Amino acid sequence: MSRAANDVGDLAPENEQVRDAVNVIDSAALHYLENPGATLRQSIEASCDQDVDDVLGWIQD
C-alpha cells in the first residue's frame, strides 16, 4: 500500500494536495486493516499529530 501511495505521489511531485491525499489514503487503509470499523477521522487521529480538520483541509478545495 505504501509503495503504491509513493508511486502515485511521484506522478505529481509538485502538487502538495495530491501528495497529502495519497498519504491520508495510505494511512487510513493501513489503519482500516487492523480496525475495520474505524472511520476516516479515527484513522487520522490514530496516525497523525495534527488536528483532523486541518488534515482534511489540506486535501479539500
N, CA, C and O atoms as a CHARMM CRD file, in Angstrom:
* protein
*
  244
    1    1 MET  N      0.82400  -1.18400   0.00000 PROA 1      0.00000
    2    1 MET  CA     0.00000   0.00000   0.00000 PROA 1      0.00000
    3    1 MET  C      0.86900   1.24800   0.00000 PROA 1      0.00000
    4    1 MET  O      0.63000   2.17800  -0.77000 PROA 1      0.00000
    5    2 SER  N      1.86100   1.26700   0.85000 PROA 2      0.00000
    6    2 SER  CA     2.72700   2.44800   0.92300 PROA 2      0.00000
    7    2 SER  C      3.51100   2.64900  -0.36200 PROA 2      0.00000
    8    2 SER  O      3.71200   3.78200  -0.79900 PROA 2      0.00000
    9    3 ARG  N      3.94700   1.57400  -0.95900 PROA 3      0.00000
   10    3 ARG  CA     4.67100   1.68000  -2.23300 PROA 3      0.00000
   11    3 ARG  C      3.76100   2.26800  -3.30900 PROA 3      0.00000
   12    3 ARG  O      4.17900   3.14000  -4.07100 PROA 3      0.00000
   13    4 ALA  N      2.51400   1.78900  -3.36900 PROA 4      0.00000
   14    4 ALA  CA     1.55700   2.32100  -4.34300 PROA 4      0.00000
   15    4 ALA  C      1.31100   3.80400  -4.08100 PROA 4      0.00000
   16    4 ALA  O      1.24200   4.59700  -5.02100 PROA 4      0.00000
   17    5 ALA  N      1.17900   4.17700  -2.82700 PROA 5      0.00000
   18    5 ALA  CA     0.96400   5.58100  -2.48200 PROA 5      0.00000
   19    5 ALA  C      2.14600   6.43300  -2.93600 PROA 5      0.00000
   20    5 ALA  O      1.95600   7.51600  -3.49000 PROA 5      0.00000
   21    6 ASN  N      3.35400   5.95000  -2.70600 PROA 6      0.00000
   22    6 ASN  CA     4.54600   6.68100  -3.14300 PROA 6      0.00000
   23    6 ASN  C      4.59500   6.79900  -4.66000 PROA 6      0.00000
   24    6 ASN  O      4.93700   7.85400  -5.19400 PROA 6      0.00000
   25    7 ASP  N      4.25400   5.71800  -5.35400 PROA 7      0.00000
   26    7 ASP  CA     4.26300   5.74300  -6.81800 PROA 7      0.00000
   27    7 ASP  C      3.26000   6.76000  -7.36400 PROA 7      0.00000
   28    7 ASP  O      3.56300   7.49500  -8.30400 PROA 7      0.00000
   29    8 VAL  N      2.07100   6.79700  -6.77300 PROA 8      0.00000
   30    8 VAL  CA     1.06600   7.76500  -7.22000 PROA 8      0.00000
   31    8 VAL  C      1.51700   9.18500  -6.87700 PROA 8      0.00000
   32    8 VAL  O      1.37800  10.09400  -7.69600 PROA 8      0.00000
   33    9 GLY  N      2.04400   9.37400  -5.69500 PROA 9      0.00000
   34    9 GLY  CA     2.54300  10.68800  -5.30400 PROA 9      0.00000
   35    9 GLY  C      3.64500  11.18600  -6.21400 PROA 9      0.00000
   36    9 GLY  O      3.75600  12.38700  -6.46100 PROA 9      0.00000
   37   10 ASP  N      4.46300  10.26800  -6.71700 PROA 10     0.00000
   38   10 ASP  CA     5.55600  10.63200  -7.61900 PROA 10     0.00000
   39   10 ASP  C      5.05300  11.15500  -8.96500 PROA 10     0.00000
   40   10 ASP  O      5.79000  11.83000  -9.68400 PROA 10     0.00000
   41   11 LEU  N      3.79700  10.84400  -9.30900 PROA 11     0.00000
   42   11 LEU  CA     3.23800  11.32500 -10.57400 PROA 11     0.00000
   43   11 LEU  C      2.96100  12.82600 -10.54400 PROA 11     0.00000
   44   11 LEU  O      2.88700  13.47000 -11.59000 PROA 11     0.00000
   45   12 ALA  N      2.81100  13.36900  -9.36000 PROA 12     0.00000
   46   12 ALA  CA     2.52900  14.80100  -9.22200 PROA 12     0.00000
   47   12 ALA  C      3.37100  15.38500  -8.09400 PROA 12     0.00000
   48   12 ALA  O      2.82800  15.85400  -7.09300 PROA 12     0.00000
   49   13 PRO  N      4.70200  15.36100  -8.24900 PROA 13     0.00000
   50   13 PRO  CA     5.58000  15.75700  -7.15000 PROA 13     0.00000
   51   13 PRO  C      5.41000  17.20800  -6.69500 PROA 13     0.00000
   52   13 PRO  O      5.71300  17.53800  -5.54800 PROA 13     0.00000
   53   14 GLU  N      4.93700  18.05600  -7.57200 PROA 14     0.00000
   54   14 GLU  CA     4.76900  19.46700  -7.22200 PROA 14     0.00000
   55   14 GLU  C      3.39300  19.76900  -6.64300 PROA 14     0.00000
   56   14 GLU  O      3.14800  20.87600  -6.16500 PROA 14     0.00000
   57   15 ASN  N      2.48900  18.78600  -6.68400 PROA 15     0.00000
   58   15 ASN  CA     1.12400  19.01300  -6.21300 PROA 15     0.00000
   59   15 ASN  C      0.98900  18.50400  -4.77900 PROA 15     0.00000
   60   15 ASN  O      0.79400  17.31300  -4.53600 PROA 15     0.00000
   61   16 GLU  N      1.09600  19.42600  -3.85700 PROA 16     0.00000
   62   16 GLU  CA     1.06000  19.06800  -2.43700 PROA 16     0.00000
   63   16 GLU  C     -0.29200  18.46700  -2.04100 PROA 16     0.00000
   64   16 GLU  O     -0.35900  17.60000  -1.17000 PROA 16     0.00000
   65   17 GLN  N     -1.35400  18.92600  -2.67600 PROA 17     0.00000
   66   17 GLN  CA    -2.68400  18.41200  -2.36200 PROA 17     0.00000
   67   17 GLN  C     -2.80400  16.92700  -2.73300 PROA 17     0.00000
   68   17 GLN  O     -3.39200  16.14900  -1.98200 PROA 17     0.00000
   69   18 VAL  N     -2.25900  16.54100  -3.86800 PROA 18     0.00000
   70   18 VAL  CA    -2.26600  15.13100  -4.27100 PROA 18     0.00000
   71   18 VAL  C     -1.43400  14.31700  -3.29600 PROA 18     0.00000
   72   18 VAL  O     -1.85400  13.24400  -2.86300 PROA 18     0.00000
   73   19 ARG  N     -0.27500  14.81200  -2.95200 PROA 19     0.00000
   74   19 ARG  CA     0.61600  14.10200  -2.03000 PROA 19     0.00000
   75   19 ARG  C     -0.05900  13.91300  -0.66400 PROA 19     0.00000
   76   19 ARG  O      0.02700  12.83700  -0.07200 PROA 19     0.00000
   77   20 ASP  N     -0.72200  14.95200  -0.17400 PROA 20     0.00000
   78   20 ASP  CA    -1.41300  14.85300   1.11000 PROA 20     0.00000
   79   20 ASP  C     -2.55000  13.84000   1.04400 PROA 20     0.00000
   80   20 ASP  O     -2.72900  13.04400   1.96500 PROA 20     0.00000
   81   21 ALA  N     -3.31800  13.86900  -0.04400 PROA 21     0.00000
   82   21 ALA  CA    -4.43200  12.92800  -0.19200 PROA 21     0.00000
   83   21 ALA  C     -3.92500  11.49200  -0.23700 PROA 21     0.00000
   84   21 ALA  O     -4.50300  10.60500   0.39000 PROA 21     0.00000
   85   22 VAL  N     -2.85300  11.26600  -0.97200 PROA 22     0.00000
   86   22 VAL  CA    -2.28400   9.91600  -1.06600 PROA 22     0.00000
   87   22 VAL  C     -1.81200   9.44600   0.30400 PROA 22     0.00000
   88   22 VAL  O     -2.00900   8.28400   0.66100 PROA 22     0.00000
   89   23 ASN  N     -1.20100  10.32000   1.06000 PROA 23     0.00000
   90   23 ASN  CA    -0.72800   9.94500   2.39600 PROA 23     0.00000
   91   23 ASN  C     -1.88800   9.61600   3.33700 PROA 23     0.00000
   92   23 ASN  O     -1.79600   8.69000   4.14300 PROA 23     0.00000
   93   24 VAL  N     -2.98200  10.37800   3.22900 PROA 24     0.00000
   94   24 VAL  CA    -4.15300  10.09700   4.05400 PROA 24     0.00000
   95   24 VAL  C     -4.74400   8.74100   3.67600 PROA 24     0.00000
   96   24 VAL  O     -5.10300   7.95300   4.55100 PROA 24     0.00000
   97   25 ILE  N     -4.84500   8.46900   2.38200 PROA 25     0.00000
   98   25 ILE  CA    -5.36600   7.17400   1.92400 PROA 25     0.00000
   99   25 ILE  C     -4.49600   6.02900   2.42600 PROA 25     0.00000
  100   25 ILE  O     -5.00900   5.02600   2.92200 PROA 25     0.00000
  101   26 ASP  N     -3.19800   6.17700   2.30100 PROA 26     0.00000
  102   26 ASP  CA    -2.26300   5.14000   2.74400 PROA 26     0.00000
  103   26 ASP  C     -2.42900   4.87000   4.23800 PROA 26     0.00000
  104   26 ASP  O     -2.56700   3.71800   4.65200 PROA 26     0.00000
  105   27 SER  N     -2.41600   5.91700   5.03700 PROA 27     0.00000
  106   27 SER  CA    -2.54800   5.75300   6.48700 PROA 27     0.00000
  107   27 SER  C     -3.89400   5.16100   6.86400 PROA 27     0.00000
  108   27 SER  O     -3.97800   4.27800   7.71700 PROA 27     0.00000
  109   28 ALA  N     -4.95400   5.65600   6.21800 PROA 28     0.00000
  110   28 ALA  CA    -6.29500   5.16000   6.53700 PROA 28     0.00000
  111   28 ALA  C     -6.42800   3.68300   6.17600 PROA 28     0.00000
  112   28 ALA  O     -6.97200   2.90100   6.95600 PROA 28     0.00000
  113   29 ALA  N     -5.94500   3.30500   5.02500 PROA 29     0.00000
  114   29 ALA  CA    -6.06300   1.90700   4.59700 PROA 29     0.00000
  115   29 ALA  C     -5.35100   0.97500   5.56000 PROA 29     0.00000
  116   29 ALA  O     -5.88300  -0.07500   5.92000 PROA 29     0.00000
  117   30 LEU  N     -4.16400   1.35000   5.97600 PROA 30     0.00000
  118   30 LEU  CA    -3.42000   0.51700   6.91900 PROA 30     0.00000
  119   30 LEU  C     -4.14800   0.44800   8.26200 PROA 30     0.00000
  120   30 LEU  O     -4.19100  -0.60800   8.89400 PROA 30     0.00000
  121   31 HSD  N     -4.71500   1.56100   8.69100 PROA 31     0.00000
  122   31 HSD  CA    -5.47400   1.58500   9.94800 PROA 31     0.00000
  123   31 HSD  C     -6.72500   0.72000   9.84000 PROA 31     0.00000
  124   31 HSD  O     -7.06000  -0.00700  10.77500 PROA 31     0.00000
  125   32 TYR  N     -7.41900   0.79600   8.69900 PROA 32     0.00000
  126   32 TYR  CA    -8.63900   0.01600   8.48900 PROA 32     0.00000
  127   32 TYR  C     -8.36200  -1.48900   8.53000 PROA 32     0.00000
  128   32 TYR  O     -9.21800  -2.26300   8.95700 PROA 32     0.00000
  129   33 LEU  N     -7.18100  -1.90400   8.09300 PROA 33     0.00000
  130   33 LEU  CA    -6.85100  -3.33300   8.13300 PROA 33     0.00000
  131   33 LEU  C     -6.90200  -3.87500   9.56400 PROA 33     0.00000
  132   33 LEU  O     -7.36500  -4.99000   9.80200 PROA 33     0.00000
  133   34 GLU  N     -6.42500  -3.07700  10.49500 PROA 34     0.00000
  134   34 GLU  CA    -6.40900  -3.50200  11.89300 PROA 34     0.00000
  135   34 GLU  C     -7.67000  -3.09300  12.63900 PROA 34     0.00000
  136   34 GLU  O     -7.97800  -3.64400  13.69600 PROA 34     0.00000
  137   35 ASN  N     -8.39600  -2.13100  12.09100 PROA 35     0.00000
  138   35 ASN  CA    -9.59200  -1.59400  12.74700 PROA 35     0.00000
  139   35 ASN  C    -10.69500  -1.42000  11.71100 PROA 35     0.00000
  140   35 ASN  O    -10.99400  -0.29300  11.31600 PROA 35     0.00000
  141   36 PRO  N    -11.30500  -2.51800  11.26400 PROA 36     0.00000
  142   36 PRO  CA   -12.26100  -2.46100  10.16000 PROA 36     0.00000
  143   36 PRO  C    -13.46500  -1.54400  10.39200 PROA 36     0.00000
  144   36 PRO  O    -14.05800  -1.05800   9.43000 PROA 36     0.00000
  145   37 GLY  N    -13.82400  -1.30800  11.62100 PROA 37     0.00000
  146   37 GLY  CA   -14.97100  -0.44900  11.89600 PROA 37     0.00000
  147   37 GLY  C    -14.62600   1.01600  12.07200 PROA 37     0.00000
  148   37 GLY  O    -15.50700   1.83200  12.34500 PROA 37     0.00000
  149   38 ALA  N    -13.35600   1.36100  11.91700 PROA 38     0.00000
  150   38 ALA  CA   -12.90900   2.74100  12.14100 PROA 38     0.00000
  151   38 ALA  C    -13.40700   3.67600  11.03700 PROA 38     0.00000
  152   38 ALA  O    -13.66600   3.26000   9.90800 PROA 38     0.00000
  153   39 THR  N    -13.52800   4.92800  11.39700 PROA 39     0.00000
  154   39 THR  CA   -13.87700   5.96700  10.43100 PROA 39     0.00000
  155   39 THR  C    -12.60000   6.63500   9.93800 PROA 39     0.00000
  156   39 THR  O    -11.51900   6.42000  10.48600 PROA 39     0.00000
  157   40 LEU  N    -12.74000   7.43600   8.91000 PROA 40     0.00000
  158   40 LEU  CA   -11.59100   8.18800   8.40100 PROA 40     0.00000
  159   40 LEU  C    -11.04200   9.10700   9.49200 PROA 40     0.00000
  160   40 LEU  O     -9.82900   9.19700   9.67900 PROA 40     0.00000
  161   41 ARG  N    -11.92300   9.77700  10.20100 PROA 41     0.00000
  162   41 ARG  CA   -11.47900  10.67100  11.27000 PROA 41     0.00000
  163   41 ARG  C    -10.67600   9.91000  12.32800 PROA 41     0.00000
  164   41 ARG  O     -9.64600  10.39200  12.79900 PROA 41     0.00000
  165   42 GLN  N    -11.15100   8.72800  12.69500 PROA 42     0.00000
  166   42 GLN  CA   -10.44400   7.91500  13.68800 PROA 42     0.00000
  167   42 GLN  C     -9.07700   7.48400  13.17200 PROA 42     0.00000
  168   42 GLN  O     -8.10800   7.45100  13.93000 PROA 42     0.00000
  169   43 SER  N     -8.99600   7.15500  11.89700 PROA 43     0.00000
  170   43 SER  CA    -7.70300   6.73600  11.35400 PROA 43     0.00000
  171   43 SER  C     -6.71800   7.89500  11.33100 PROA 43     0.00000
  172   43 SER  O     -5.52700   7.70200  11.57400 PROA 43     0.00000
  173   44 ILE  N     -7.20400   9.09600  11.04100 PROA 44     0.00000
  174   44 ILE  CA    -6.32000  10.27300  11.05500 PROA 44     0.00000
  175   44 ILE  C     -5.86500  10.56300  12.47700 PROA 44     0.00000
  176   44 ILE  O     -4.68700  10.83700  12.70800 PROA 44     0.00000
  177   45 GLU  N     -6.78100  10.50600  13.42600 PROA 45     0.00000
  178   45 GLU  CA    -6.42200  10.73200  14.83200 PROA 45     0.00000
  179   45 GLU  C     -5.35800   9.75000  15.30100 PROA 45     0.00000
  180   45 GLU  O     -4.46200  10.11600  16.06200 PROA 45     0.00000
  181   46 ALA  N     -5.45700   8.50300  14.84700 PROA 46     0.00000
  182   46 ALA  CA    -4.52000   7.46400  15.27900 PROA 46     0.00000
  183   46 ALA  C     -3.14700   7.59300  14.63300 PROA 46     0.00000
  184   46 ALA  O     -2.15000   7.14000  15.19400 PROA 46     0.00000
  185   47 SER  N     -3.09200   8.20200  13.46900 PROA 47     0.00000
  186   47 SER  CA    -1.82800   8.19700  12.73500 PROA 47     0.00000
  187   47 SER  C     -1.17400   9.56900  12.58000 PROA 47     0.00000
  188   47 SER  O     -0.08900   9.67100  12.00800 PROA 47     0.00000
  189   48 CYS  N     -1.80700  10.60700  13.07400 PROA 48     0.00000
  190   48 CYS  CA    -1.28200  11.95000  12.82300 PROA 48     0.00000
  191   48 CYS  C     -1.41300  12.80800  14.07400 PROA 48     0.00000
  192   48 CYS  O     -2.40200  12.72100  14.80000 PROA 48     0.00000
  193   49 ASP  N     -0.41500  13.62700  14.31200 PROA 49     0.00000
  194   49 ASP  CA    -0.44100  14.52600  15.46600 PROA 49     0.00000
  195   49 ASP  C     -1.18600  15.83200  15.16600 PROA 49     0.00000
  196   49 ASP  O     -1.35700  16.67000  16.05100 PROA 49     0.00000
  197   50 GLN  N     -1.62000  15.99500  13.93400 PROA 50     0.00000
  198   50 GLN  CA    -2.31900  17.21400  13.52300 PROA 50     0.00000
  199   50 GLN  C     -3.81000  17.10900  13.83500 PROA 50     0.00000
  200   50 GLN  O     -4.33800  16.01400  14.02700 PROA 50     0.00000
  201   51 ASP  N     -4.47900  18.25300  13.88300 PROA 51     0.00000
  202   51 ASP  CA    -5.92300  18.30000  14.02700 PROA 51     0.00000
  203   51 ASP  C     -6.57800  17.66500  12.79700 PROA 51     0.00000
  204   51 ASP  O     -6.16500  17.93500  11.66900 PROA 51     0.00000
  205   52 VAL  N     -7.58200  16.83400  13.00600 PROA 52     0.00000
  206   52 VAL  CA    -8.23600  16.11600  11.90700 PROA 52     0.00000
  207   52 VAL  C     -8.77300  17.08900  10.86200 PROA 52     0.00000
  208   52 VAL  O     -8.58500  16.86500   9.66600 PROA 52     0.00000
  209   53 ASP  N     -9.42800  18.14900  11.28200 PROA 53     0.00000
  210   53 ASP  CA    -9.97400  19.10900  10.33600 PROA 53     0.00000
  211   53 ASP  C     -8.87800  19.80000   9.53600 PROA 53     0.00000
  212   53 ASP  O     -9.07600  20.12100   8.36400 PROA 53     0.00000
  213   54 ASP  N     -7.72400  20.03300  10.15600 PROA 54     0.00000
  214   54 ASP  CA    -6.59000  20.60700   9.41700 PROA 54     0.00000
  215   54 ASP  C     -6.10200  19.64400   8.34200 PROA 54     0.00000
  216   54 ASP  O     -5.85100  20.04900   7.20700 PROA 54     0.00000
  217   55 VAL  N     -5.96900  18.36000   8.70400 PROA 55     0.00000
  218   55 VAL  CA    -5.50900  17.36000   7.75000 PROA 55     0.00000
  219   55 VAL  C     -6.48900  17.26700   6.58500 PROA 55     0.00000
  220   55 VAL  O     -6.07900  17.26900   5.42500 PROA 55     0.00000
  221   56 LEU  N     -7.77300  17.18700   6.88800 PROA 56     0.00000
  222   56 LEU  CA    -8.77000  17.11300   5.81200 PROA 56     0.00000
  223   56 LEU  C     -8.76600  18.39200   4.98600 PROA 56     0.00000
  224   56 LEU  O     -9.01700  18.34100   3.78200 PROA 56     0.00000
  225   57 GLY  N     -8.49300  19.50800   5.58600 PROA 57     0.00000
  226   57 GLY  CA    -8.41400  20.77500   4.86800 PROA 57     0.00000
  227   57 GLY  C     -7.27400  20.81300   3.86300 PROA 57     0.00000
  228   57 GLY  O     -7.35400  21.53600   2.87000 PROA 57     0.00000
  229   58 TRP  N     -6.22100  20.05300   4.10100 PROA 58     0.00000
  230   58 TRP  CA    -5.10200  20.01100   3.16400 PROA 58     0.00000
  231   58 TRP  C     -5.52700  19.45000   1.82000 PROA 58     0.00000
  232   58 TRP  O     -4.94700  19.78600   0.78700 PROA 58     0.00000
  233   59 ILE  N     -6.55400  18.58200   1.83700 PROA 59     0.00000
  234   59 ILE  CA    -6.92100  17.91100   0.58500 PROA 59     0.00000
  235   59 ILE  C     -8.26700  18.38000   0.02300 PROA 59     0.00000
  236   59 ILE  O     -8.65700  17.97100  -1.07100 PROA 59     0.00000
  237   60 GLN  N     -8.96700  19.22400   0.75600 PROA 60     0.00000
  238   60 GLN  CA   -10.24800  19.73200   0.27400 PROA 60     0.00000
  239   60 GLN  C    -10.03300  21.04000  -0.46000 PROA 60     0.00000
  240   60 GLN  O     -9.15100  21.82900  -0.12300 PROA 60     0.00000
  241   61 ASP  N    -10.85200  21.24800  -1.46100 PROA 61     0.00000
  242   61 ASP  CA   -10.81600  22.54100  -2.17400 PROA 61     0.00000
  243   61 ASP  C    -11.69300  23.54200  -1.48400 PROA 61     0.00000
  244   61 ASP  O    -11.79500  24.68500  -1.93000 PROA 61     0.00000
